[in-house]
Short mmCIF file of C-alpha atoms in Angstrom, two decimals:
data_model
loop_
_atom_site.label_atom_id
_atom_site.label_comp_id
_atom_site.label_asym_id
_atom_site.label_seq_id
_atom_site.Cartn_x
_atom_site.Cartn_y
_atom_site.Cartn_z
CA UNK C 105 92.72 149.28 91.80
CA UNK C 106 91.62 148.22 95.27
CA UNK C 107 88.08 147.55 94.03
CA UNK C 108 89.39 145.36 91.21
CA UNK C 109 91.58 143.43 93.66
CA UNK C 110 88.63 142.82 95.97
CA UNK C 111 86.45 141.65 93.08
CA UNK C 112 89.09 139.13 92.00
CA UNK C 113 89.45 137.80 95.53
CA UNK C 114 85.69 137.47 95.91
CA UNK C 115 85.52 135.52 92.65
CA UNK C 116 88.23 133.14 93.84
CA UNK C 117 86.53 132.65 97.20
CA UNK C 118 83.20 132.01 95.47
CA UNK C 119 84.82 129.35 93.29
CA UNK C 120 86.43 127.68 96.29
CA UNK C 121 83.21 127.52 98.27
CA UNK C 122 81.41 126.05 95.27
CA UNK C 123 83.78 123.11 95.70
CA UNK C 124 82.67 122.77 99.31
CA UNK C 125 79.15 121.99 98.13
CA UNK C 126 80.22 119.35 95.60
CA UNK C 127 79.46 115.74 96.50
CA UNK C 128 80.89 112.40 95.45
CA UNK C 129 78.52 109.50 94.81
CA UNK C 130 80.29 106.16 95.20
CA UNK C 131 78.57 103.57 92.99
CA UNK C 132 79.65 99.94 93.17
CA UNK C 133 79.55 98.13 89.81
CA UNK C 134 79.05 94.39 90.12
CA UNK C 135 77.67 94.75 93.64
CA UNK C 136 74.19 93.72 94.78
CA UNK C 137 72.61 96.74 96.47
CA UNK C 138 70.25 94.49 98.46
CA UNK C 139 72.84 92.17 99.99
CA UNK C 140 75.95 94.36 99.77
CA UNK C 141 77.82 91.40 98.30
CA UNK C 142 79.35 90.72 94.89
CA UNK C 143 76.59 90.31 92.36
CA UNK C 144 74.54 91.88 89.61
CA UNK C 145 73.94 95.57 89.27
CA UNK C 146 74.94 98.93 90.68
CA UNK C 147 74.96 99.88 94.35
CA UNK C 148 73.07 102.16 94.65
CA UNK C 149 70.97 101.77 91.50
CA UNK C 150 69.55 105.31 91.60
CA UNK C 151 71.21 108.58 92.63
CA UNK C 152 70.37 112.29 92.43
CA UNK C 153 73.52 114.39 91.92
CA UNK C 154 73.49 118.07 91.01
CA UNK C 155 75.75 120.06 88.71
CA UNK C 156 79.37 119.78 89.81
CA UNK C 157 78.90 116.52 91.72
CA UNK C 158 81.05 113.50 90.86
CA UNK C 159 79.94 109.91 90.29
CA UNK C 160 82.69 107.47 91.28
CA UNK C 161 82.17 104.10 89.61
CA UNK C 162 84.00 101.45 91.67
CA UNK C 163 84.36 98.06 89.99
CA UNK C 164 84.05 94.69 91.74
CA UNK C 165 85.20 91.14 90.87
CA UNK C 166 84.95 89.99 87.27
CA UNK C 167 84.58 92.13 84.16
CA UNK C 168 82.30 95.12 84.39
CA UNK C 169 81.71 98.46 82.70
CA UNK C 170 79.46 101.49 83.07
CA UNK C 171 78.01 102.49 79.70
CA UNK C 172 75.55 105.28 79.01
CA UNK C 173 72.29 104.33 77.32
CA UNK C 174 68.76 105.76 77.10
CA UNK C 175 65.55 105.27 79.06
CA UNK C 176 63.82 103.49 76.17
CA UNK C 177 66.78 101.28 75.20
CA UNK C 178 68.55 100.56 78.50
CA UNK C 179 70.86 97.82 77.22
CA UNK C 180 72.26 99.56 74.13
CA UNK C 181 75.02 102.16 74.36
CA UNK C 182 74.05 105.55 72.97
CA UNK C 183 77.59 106.62 72.03
CA UNK C 184 78.01 108.63 75.22
CA UNK C 185 80.00 107.80 78.33
CA UNK C 186 81.79 104.44 78.44
CA UNK C 187 84.06 103.50 81.33
CA UNK C 188 85.71 100.74 79.34
CA UNK C 189 85.94 97.17 80.62
CA UNK C 190 87.39 96.94 84.12
CA UNK C 191 88.72 93.51 85.12
CA UNK C 192 89.05 92.70 88.82
CA UNK C 193 90.32 89.49 90.43
CA UNK C 194 87.62 87.28 91.91
CA UNK C 195 89.85 86.72 94.93
CA UNK C 196 89.34 90.28 96.16
CA UNK C 197 86.73 91.05 98.80
CA UNK C 198 83.68 93.06 97.76
CA UNK C 199 84.98 96.22 99.46
CA UNK C 200 88.71 95.57 99.15
CA UNK C 201 90.97 98.64 99.15
CA UNK C 202 92.38 99.82 95.83
CA UNK C 203 89.54 98.69 93.57
CA UNK C 204 89.62 100.45 90.17
CA UNK C 205 87.43 103.51 89.80
CA UNK C 206 86.33 105.84 87.04
CA UNK C 207 85.18 109.32 88.05
CA UNK C 208 82.49 111.21 86.16
CA UNK C 209 81.55 114.85 86.78
CA UNK C 210 77.90 115.74 86.25
CA UNK C 211 77.16 119.05 84.53
CA UNK C 212 73.40 119.36 85.19
CA UNK C 213 70.41 117.53 86.64
CA UNK C 214 69.08 115.97 83.44
CA UNK C 215 68.30 112.23 83.73
CA UNK C 216 71.13 109.90 82.76
CA UNK C 217 70.97 106.14 82.23
CA UNK C 218 73.73 103.52 82.49
CA UNK C 219 74.11 99.74 82.27
CA UNK C 220 76.82 97.15 82.91
CA UNK C 221 77.65 96.13 79.35
CA UNK C 222 80.72 94.01 80.10
CA UNK C 223 78.91 92.13 82.85
CA UNK C 224 76.12 91.20 80.44
CA UNK C 225 73.59 91.66 83.24
CA UNK C 226 71.54 94.59 81.96
CA UNK C 227 68.32 92.61 81.56
CA UNK C 228 68.83 91.11 85.04
CA UNK C 229 68.94 94.49 86.76
CA UNK C 230 72.45 95.73 85.98
CA UNK C 231 71.35 99.34 85.42
CA UNK C 232 71.83 102.74 87.06
CA UNK C 233 69.40 105.67 86.97
CA UNK C 234 70.86 109.14 87.55
CA UNK C 235 68.31 111.83 88.37
CA UNK C 236 65.25 109.76 87.41
CA UNK C 237 61.94 111.60 87.32
CA UNK C 238 58.34 110.72 88.10
CA UNK C 239 57.67 110.23 84.39
CA UNK C 240 60.90 108.27 83.84
CA UNK C 241 61.47 106.46 87.11
CA UNK C 242 64.26 104.10 88.14
CA UNK C 243 61.71 101.28 88.46
CA UNK C 244 60.42 101.88 84.92
CA UNK C 245 64.01 101.94 83.63
CA UNK C 246 64.71 98.56 85.26
CA UNK C 247 61.48 97.22 83.79
CA UNK C 248 62.51 98.36 80.31
CA UNK C 249 65.86 96.65 80.82
CA UNK C 250 64.22 93.38 81.88
CA UNK C 251 62.48 93.22 78.50
CA UNK C 252 65.60 93.95 76.46
CA UNK C 253 67.55 91.30 74.55
CA UNK C 254 71.03 90.40 75.79
CA UNK C 255 73.42 92.99 74.28
CA UNK C 256 76.56 92.23 72.28
CA UNK C 257 79.51 93.01 74.57
CA UNK C 258 82.24 92.51 71.97
CA UNK C 259 82.47 96.24 71.23
CA UNK C 260 83.49 97.20 74.78
CA UNK C 261 86.92 98.73 75.16
CA UNK C 262 89.50 97.11 77.43
CA UNK C 263 90.61 100.49 78.73
CA UNK C 264 88.83 103.41 80.34
CA UNK C 265 87.22 105.80 77.87
CA UNK C 266 84.86 108.73 77.95
CA UNK C 267 82.74 110.45 75.34
CA UNK C 268 81.17 113.41 77.16
CA UNK C 269 77.61 114.59 76.55
CA UNK C 270 75.99 117.85 77.65
CA UNK C 271 75.32 116.41 81.09
CA UNK C 272 78.76 114.88 81.59
CA UNK C 273 82.28 116.15 81.97
CA UNK C 274 85.49 114.25 81.32
CA UNK C 275 86.52 111.34 83.50
CA UNK C 276 89.61 110.08 85.24
CA UNK C 277 90.44 106.53 86.29
CA UNK C 278 92.22 105.99 89.60
CA UNK C 279 92.52 103.41 92.38
CA UNK C 280 89.80 103.88 94.97
CA UNK C 281 90.61 105.51 98.29
CA UNK C 282 87.30 104.27 99.78
CA UNK C 283 86.23 107.81 100.64
CA UNK C 284 82.61 108.32 101.62
CA UNK C 285 80.28 110.26 99.35
CA UNK C 286 79.52 113.15 101.67
CA UNK C 287 78.73 116.66 100.48
CA UNK C 288 81.24 119.11 101.92
CA UNK C 289 83.95 116.52 102.61
CA UNK C 290 86.67 119.14 101.99
CA UNK C 291 85.01 121.89 104.02
CA UNK C 292 87.88 122.53 106.42
CA UNK C 293 90.44 122.90 103.64
CA UNK C 294 88.34 125.44 101.79
CA UNK C 295 87.48 127.25 105.01
CA UNK C 296 91.16 127.84 105.73
CA UNK C 297 91.88 128.94 102.15
CA UNK C 298 88.84 131.20 102.15
CA UNK C 299 89.97 132.81 105.40
CA UNK C 300 93.43 133.47 103.99
CA UNK C 301 91.97 135.10 100.90
CA UNK C 302 89.45 137.16 102.85
CA UNK C 303 92.10 138.57 105.19
CA UNK C 304 93.47 141.09 102.63
CA UNK C 305 89.92 142.23 101.87
CA UNK C 306 89.27 142.98 105.52
CA UNK C 307 92.58 144.85 105.73
CA UNK C 308 91.54 147.17 102.88
CA UNK C 309 88.14 147.98 104.42
#
């Protein structure tokens, strides 16, 4: 009985500390990564999350969306993830509080490709590479996009939507709290909870 209790507690603690290692990657949509101002593209335009990490798409002024595509056809949705069209007032500052966000949990480290369908700027550099490789680099993805015809944006949804693939989990859409994307941001909370759960184990030893 005691052994079973300890095993359960260890499993819970292990799950909690897995959350400590999760990171959030804040990606601005409709933000120029070079100037940091409102503009074309994603900021940053390439990220390397691992399983369990979360991509937080934060939308800037105008109409923008984050739509999953493929390396070879960057500006055509592949039927996977679609944030839906997010409309933001042009009067808001580039990093104004409360900008709309859509959160996406990554399930593995396979490459993923996205473009700003609603913004219509895919061929101008409005693309995001997630876990690009040497063979399929972020630069090559942008180059493929630059050669693509302007996509038809009429099929974009006006609300947030998600169609998960093997590499993606479900999404949620919330106002942004402007939190930084730092691995281990909730370390102290989990440390306290872990200590409370470990205390009974120590008492039984």
